Amino acid sequence: MTASYTAKDVTLMRQAIAQARLCTPTPTAFNVGALITDPHGQILSTGYSRQFPGNTHAEQCALQTLLTTTSSIPDYKDLVMYTTMEPCSERLSGNKPCVERILEAGIGSVVVGVKEPDNFVKCTGVQMLKEKGVRVVVIGEEVEEECRKLNAHLDHE
C-alpha cells in the first residue's frame, strides 16, 4: 500500500525547498532542504546541505538542530521529516548515511520530494526506511520540477 500525501505535505515540502535554496552549490553534492515537524505540522527544526561543517546533509542538520534545541519531545516516532530528496543510503565521504540517522532517531514518517538520481550512488533510502517500518511518502510530480531545479548545477547535458 502506498501512502498518499496531503496539501499540508506539499506546503511543508515547499518550505523544505526554501531551505535547499540556502545551499551553496558544489559539483560533488546535491542541494537538499529538510525540516522536522510535530504530527500537526508545527516546524520543530530545519536544515540544508552543508549548513554545518563536515559535508553535512540536510537531514543530518535538521536532526542535529532538533537534538540541540528541543528537549521536551519524549518520543520521535510521531515526528515527520520532510526532505526535498530521498535520504541517502550510502555516503562516499564515509559519513553515516541519513537513513541510519533517521532510524536511530526513531522518526516515524518521512515525506520525500523526489527520489535521488544515480549521479553519485544507487540510493535505496526509501526502500530501507519502509523495510524498517517508517511511513514514507514520495510526493513526486507536484514538486518534482522545483526539487530538480535545486540541483541544476549538476546537469551535464
PDB file of C-alpha atoms in Angstrom, residues 1-152:
ATOM      1  CA  MET A   1       0.000   0.000   0.000  1.00  0.00           C
ATOM      2  CA  THR A   2       1.379   3.389  -0.990  1.00  0.00           C
ATOM      3  CA  ALA A   3       0.874   6.227   1.459  1.00  0.00           C
ATOM      4  CA  SER A   4      -0.617   9.349  -0.076  1.00  0.00           C
ATOM      5  CA  TYR A   5       0.263  12.959   0.593  1.00  0.00           C
ATOM      6  CA  THR A   6      -1.861  15.933   1.599  1.00  0.00           C
ATOM      7  CA  ALA A   7      -1.961  19.627   0.710  1.00  0.00           C
ATOM      8  CA  LYS A   8      -0.222  20.262   4.059  1.00  0.00           C
ATOM      9  CA  ASP A   9       2.599  17.926   2.959  1.00  0.00           C
ATOM     10  CA  VAL A  10       3.057  19.950  -0.242  1.00  0.00           C
ATOM     11  CA  THR A  11       3.107  23.226   1.709  1.00  0.00           C
ATOM     12  CA  LEU A  12       5.706  21.882   4.122  1.00  0.00           C
ATOM     13  CA  MET A  13       7.752  20.443   1.248  1.00  0.00           C
ATOM     14  CA  ARG A  14       7.858  23.901  -0.314  1.00  0.00           C
ATOM     15  CA  GLN A  15       9.312  25.163   2.963  1.00  0.00           C
ATOM     16  CA  ALA A  16      11.961  22.426   2.735  1.00  0.00           C
ATOM     17  CA  ILE A  17      12.637  23.603  -0.837  1.00  0.00           C
ATOM     18  CA  ALA A  18      13.202  27.109   0.562  1.00  0.00           C
ATOM     19  CA  GLN A  19      15.785  25.620   2.936  1.00  0.00           C
ATOM     20  CA  ALA A  20      17.543  23.929  -0.004  1.00  0.00           C
ATOM     21  CA  ARG A  21      17.866  27.310  -1.721  1.00  0.00           C
ATOM     22  CA  LEU A  22      20.201  28.331   1.125  1.00  0.00           C
ATOM     23  CA  CYS A  23      22.786  25.766  -0.046  1.00  0.00           C
ATOM     24  CA  THR A  24      25.979  26.824  -1.766  1.00  0.00           C
ATOM     25  CA  PRO A  25      26.125  24.627  -4.906  1.00  0.00           C
ATOM     26  CA  THR A  26      29.078  22.286  -5.260  1.00  0.00           C
ATOM     27  CA  PRO A  27      29.872  19.960  -8.191  1.00  0.00           C
ATOM     28  CA  THR A  28      30.121  16.946  -5.898  1.00  0.00           C
ATOM     29  CA  ALA A  29      26.856  17.130  -3.960  1.00  0.00           C
ATOM     30  CA  PHE A  30      23.133  17.739  -4.151  1.00  0.00           C
ATOM     31  CA  ASN A  31      21.388  20.783  -2.686  1.00  0.00           C
ATOM     32  CA  VAL A  32      18.768  19.435  -0.304  1.00  0.00           C
ATOM     33  CA  GLY A  33      16.496  21.011   2.285  1.00  0.00           C
ATOM     34  CA  ALA A  34      14.810  19.298   5.209  1.00  0.00           C
ATOM     35  CA  LEU A  35      12.567  20.053   8.130  1.00  0.00           C
ATOM     36  CA  ILE A  36      11.078  18.125  11.012  1.00  0.00           C
ATOM     37  CA  THR A  37       7.544  18.722  12.259  1.00  0.00           C
ATOM     38  CA  ASP A  38       5.305  17.510  15.019  1.00  0.00           C
ATOM     39  CA  PRO A  39       2.232  15.490  13.944  1.00  0.00           C
ATOM     40  CA  HIS A  40       0.251  18.712  13.452  1.00  0.00           C
ATOM     41  CA  GLY A  41       2.751  20.283  11.044  1.00  0.00           C
ATOM     42  CA  GLN A  42       4.443  22.625  13.517  1.00  0.00           C
ATOM     43  CA  ILE A  43       8.056  23.014  12.359  1.00  0.00           C
ATOM     44  CA  LEU A  44      10.495  21.977  15.093  1.00  0.00           C
ATOM     45  CA  SER A  45      13.768  22.214  13.147  1.00  0.00           C
ATOM     46  CA  THR A  46      15.167  22.844   9.679  1.00  0.00           C
ATOM     47  CA  GLY A  47      18.348  22.032   7.808  1.00  0.00           C
ATOM     48  CA  TYR A  48      20.054  22.244   4.456  1.00  0.00           C
ATOM     49  CA  SER A  49      23.042  20.597   2.815  1.00  0.00           C
ATOM     50  CA  ARG A  50      26.409  21.800   4.128  1.00  0.00           C
ATOM     51  CA  GLN A  51      24.748  24.027   6.745  1.00  0.00           C
ATOM     52  CA  PHE A  52      27.254  22.784   9.324  1.00  0.00           C
ATOM     53  CA  PRO A  53      30.936  21.904   8.792  1.00  0.00           C
ATOM     54  CA  GLY A  54      31.899  18.405   7.708  1.00  0.00           C
ATOM     55  CA  ASN A  55      29.994  17.872   4.438  1.00  0.00           C
ATOM     56  CA  THR A  56      26.705  17.633   6.322  1.00  0.00           C
ATOM     57  CA  HIS A  57      23.456  16.628   4.662  1.00  0.00           C
ATOM     58  CA  ALA A  58      20.127  18.411   5.149  1.00  0.00           C
ATOM     59  CA  GLU A  59      18.520  15.591   7.132  1.00  0.00           C
ATOM     60  CA  GLN A  60      21.578  15.379   9.380  1.00  0.00           C
ATOM     61  CA  CYS A  61      21.451  19.145  10.008  1.00  0.00           C
ATOM     62  CA  ALA A  62      17.718  19.094  10.799  1.00  0.00           C
ATOM     63  CA  LEU A  63      18.215  16.207  13.244  1.00  0.00           C
ATOM     64  CA  GLN A  64      21.241  17.882  14.834  1.00  0.00           C
ATOM     65  CA  THR A  65      19.268  21.099  15.297  1.00  0.00           C
ATOM     66  CA  LEU A  66      16.310  19.198  16.758  1.00  0.00           C
ATOM     67  CA  LEU A  67      18.528  17.343  19.231  1.00  0.00           C
ATOM     68  CA  THR A  68      20.235  20.529  20.413  1.00  0.00           C
ATOM     69  CA  THR A  69      17.179  22.807  20.638  1.00  0.00           C
ATOM     70  CA  THR A  70      14.318  20.568  21.745  1.00  0.00           C
ATOM     71  CA  SER A  71      14.288  18.651  24.995  1.00  0.00           C
ATOM     72  CA  SER A  72      10.556  18.217  25.560  1.00  0.00           C
ATOM     73  CA  ILE A  73       9.866  15.550  22.931  1.00  0.00           C
ATOM     74  CA  PRO A  74       9.583  12.186  24.694  1.00  0.00           C
ATOM     75  CA  ASP A  75       9.329  10.106  21.530  1.00  0.00           C
ATOM     76  CA  TYR A  76      10.287  10.923  17.945  1.00  0.00           C
ATOM     77  CA  LYS A  77       8.021   8.272  16.368  1.00  0.00           C
ATOM     78  CA  ASP A  78       5.245  10.842  15.913  1.00  0.00           C
ATOM     79  CA  LEU A  79       7.552  13.327  14.165  1.00  0.00           C
ATOM     80  CA  VAL A  80       7.643  13.831  10.402  1.00  0.00           C
ATOM     81  CA  MET A  81      10.738  14.642   8.384  1.00  0.00           C
ATOM     82  CA  TYR A  82      10.296  16.468   5.081  1.00  0.00           C
ATOM     83  CA  THR A  83      13.230  16.269   2.695  1.00  0.00           C
ATOM     84  CA  THR A  84      13.466  17.513  -0.870  1.00  0.00           C
ATOM     85  CA  MET A  85      15.381  14.401  -1.942  1.00  0.00           C
ATOM     86  CA  GLU A  86      15.371  10.778  -0.858  1.00  0.00           C
ATOM     87  CA  PRO A  87      17.563  10.320   2.243  1.00  0.00           C
ATOM     88  CA  CYS A  88      20.922   8.825   1.330  1.00  0.00           C
ATOM     89  CA  SER A  89      21.555   5.151   1.979  1.00  0.00           C
ATOM     90  CA  GLU A  90      25.280   5.410   1.256  1.00  0.00           C
ATOM     91  CA  ARG A  91      27.857   8.186   1.725  1.00  0.00           C
ATOM     92  CA  LEU A  92      31.003   8.242  -0.401  1.00  0.00           C
ATOM     93  CA  SER A  93      32.561  10.574   2.198  1.00  0.00           C
ATOM     94  CA  GLY A  94      32.460   7.880   4.854  1.00  0.00           C
ATOM     95  CA  ASN A  95      29.948   9.839   6.951  1.00  0.00           C
ATOM     96  CA  LYS A  96      26.940   7.999   8.366  1.00  0.00           C
ATOM     97  CA  PRO A  97      24.083   7.787   5.818  1.00  0.00           C
ATOM     98  CA  CYS A  98      20.972   9.835   6.555  1.00  0.00           C
ATOM     99  CA  VAL A  99      18.780   6.700   6.561  1.00  0.00           C
ATOM    100  CA  GLU A 100      20.764   5.381   9.536  1.00  0.00           C
ATOM    101  CA  ARG A 101      20.445   8.724  11.329  1.00  0.00           C
ATOM    102  CA  ILE A 102      16.662   8.806  10.773  1.00  0.00           C
ATOM    103  CA  LEU A 103      16.274   5.232  12.028  1.00  0.00           C
ATOM    104  CA  GLU A 104      18.471   5.871  15.084  1.00  0.00           C
ATOM    105  CA  ALA A 105      16.441   8.979  15.963  1.00  0.00           C
ATOM    106  CA  GLY A 106      13.202   7.000  15.639  1.00  0.00           C
ATOM    107  CA  ILE A 107      11.472   9.397  13.237  1.00  0.00           C
ATOM    108  CA  GLY A 108       8.171   7.714  12.317  1.00  0.00           C
ATOM    109  CA  SER A 109       7.369   9.323   8.951  1.00  0.00           C
ATOM    110  CA  VAL A 110       9.399  10.744   6.080  1.00  0.00           C
ATOM    111  CA  VAL A 111       7.948  12.782   3.226  1.00  0.00           C
ATOM    112  CA  VAL A 112      10.232  12.966   0.185  1.00  0.00           C
ATOM    113  CA  GLY A 113      10.106  15.439  -2.686  1.00  0.00           C
ATOM    114  CA  VAL A 114      11.891  13.287  -5.277  1.00  0.00           C
ATOM    115  CA  LYS A 115      13.925  10.087  -5.385  1.00  0.00           C
ATOM    116  CA  GLU A 116      17.698  10.560  -5.522  1.00  0.00           C
ATOM    117  CA  PRO A 117      19.140  10.385  -9.058  1.00  0.00           C
ATOM    118  CA  ASP A 118      22.033   7.981  -9.627  1.00  0.00           C
ATOM    119  CA  ASN A 119      24.632  10.772 -10.034  1.00  0.00           C
ATOM    120  CA  PHE A 120      26.849   9.526  -7.208  1.00  0.00           C
ATOM    121  CA  VAL A 121      25.444   6.274  -5.773  1.00  0.00           C
ATOM    122  CA  LYS A 122      22.465   3.960  -6.252  1.00  0.00           C
ATOM    123  CA  CYS A 123      20.246   5.195  -3.416  1.00  0.00           C
ATOM    124  CA  THR A 124      17.848   2.808  -1.688  1.00  0.00           C
ATOM    125  CA  GLY A 125      16.788   5.148   1.120  1.00  0.00           C
ATOM    126  CA  VAL A 126      13.031   4.928   0.595  1.00  0.00           C
ATOM    127  CA  GLN A 127      13.139   1.130   0.442  1.00  0.00           C
ATOM    128  CA  MET A 128      15.341   0.856   3.548  1.00  0.00           C
ATOM    129  CA  LEU A 129      13.093   3.152   5.588  1.00  0.00           C
ATOM    130  CA  LYS A 130       9.948   1.263   4.563  1.00  0.00           C
ATOM    131  CA  GLU A 131      11.589  -2.069   5.429  1.00  0.00           C
ATOM    132  CA  LYS A 132      12.203  -0.746   8.956  1.00  0.00           C
ATOM    133  CA  GLY A 133       8.574   0.331   9.387  1.00  0.00           C
ATOM    134  CA  VAL A 134       8.924   4.041   8.682  1.00  0.00           C
ATOM    135  CA  ARG A 135       5.953   5.558   6.838  1.00  0.00           C
ATOM    136  CA  VAL A 136       7.348   7.038   3.617  1.00  0.00           C
ATOM    137  CA  VAL A 137       5.522   9.278   1.166  1.00  0.00           C
ATOM    138  CA  VAL A 138       7.110  10.410  -2.103  1.00  0.00           C
ATOM    139  CA  ILE A 139       5.295  13.478  -3.401  1.00  0.00           C
ATOM    140  CA  GLY A 140       6.972  13.381  -6.798  1.00  0.00           C
ATOM    141  CA  GLU A 141       5.293  15.111  -9.714  1.00  0.00           C
ATOM    142  CA  GLU A 142       3.692  18.030  -7.850  1.00  0.00           C
ATOM    143  CA  VAL A 143       7.084  19.272  -6.575  1.00  0.00           C
ATOM    144  CA  GLU A 144       9.468  17.439  -8.901  1.00  0.00           C
ATOM    145  CA  GLU A 145      10.423  20.396 -11.081  1.00  0.00           C
ATOM    146  CA  GLU A 146      11.111  22.614  -8.061  1.00  0.00           C
ATOM    147  CA  CYS A 147      13.225  19.915  -6.406  1.00  0.00           C
ATOM    148  CA  ARG A 148      15.201  19.163  -9.578  1.00  0.00           C
ATOM    149  CA  LYS A 149      15.933  22.859 -10.241  1.00  0.00           C
ATOM    150  CA  LEU A 150      17.757  22.967  -6.907  1.00  0.00           C
ATOM    151  CA  ASN A 151      20.377  20.726  -8.496  1.00  0.00           C
ATOM    152  CA  ALA A 152      20.640  22.221 -11.988  1.00  0.00           C
TER     153      ALA A 152
END
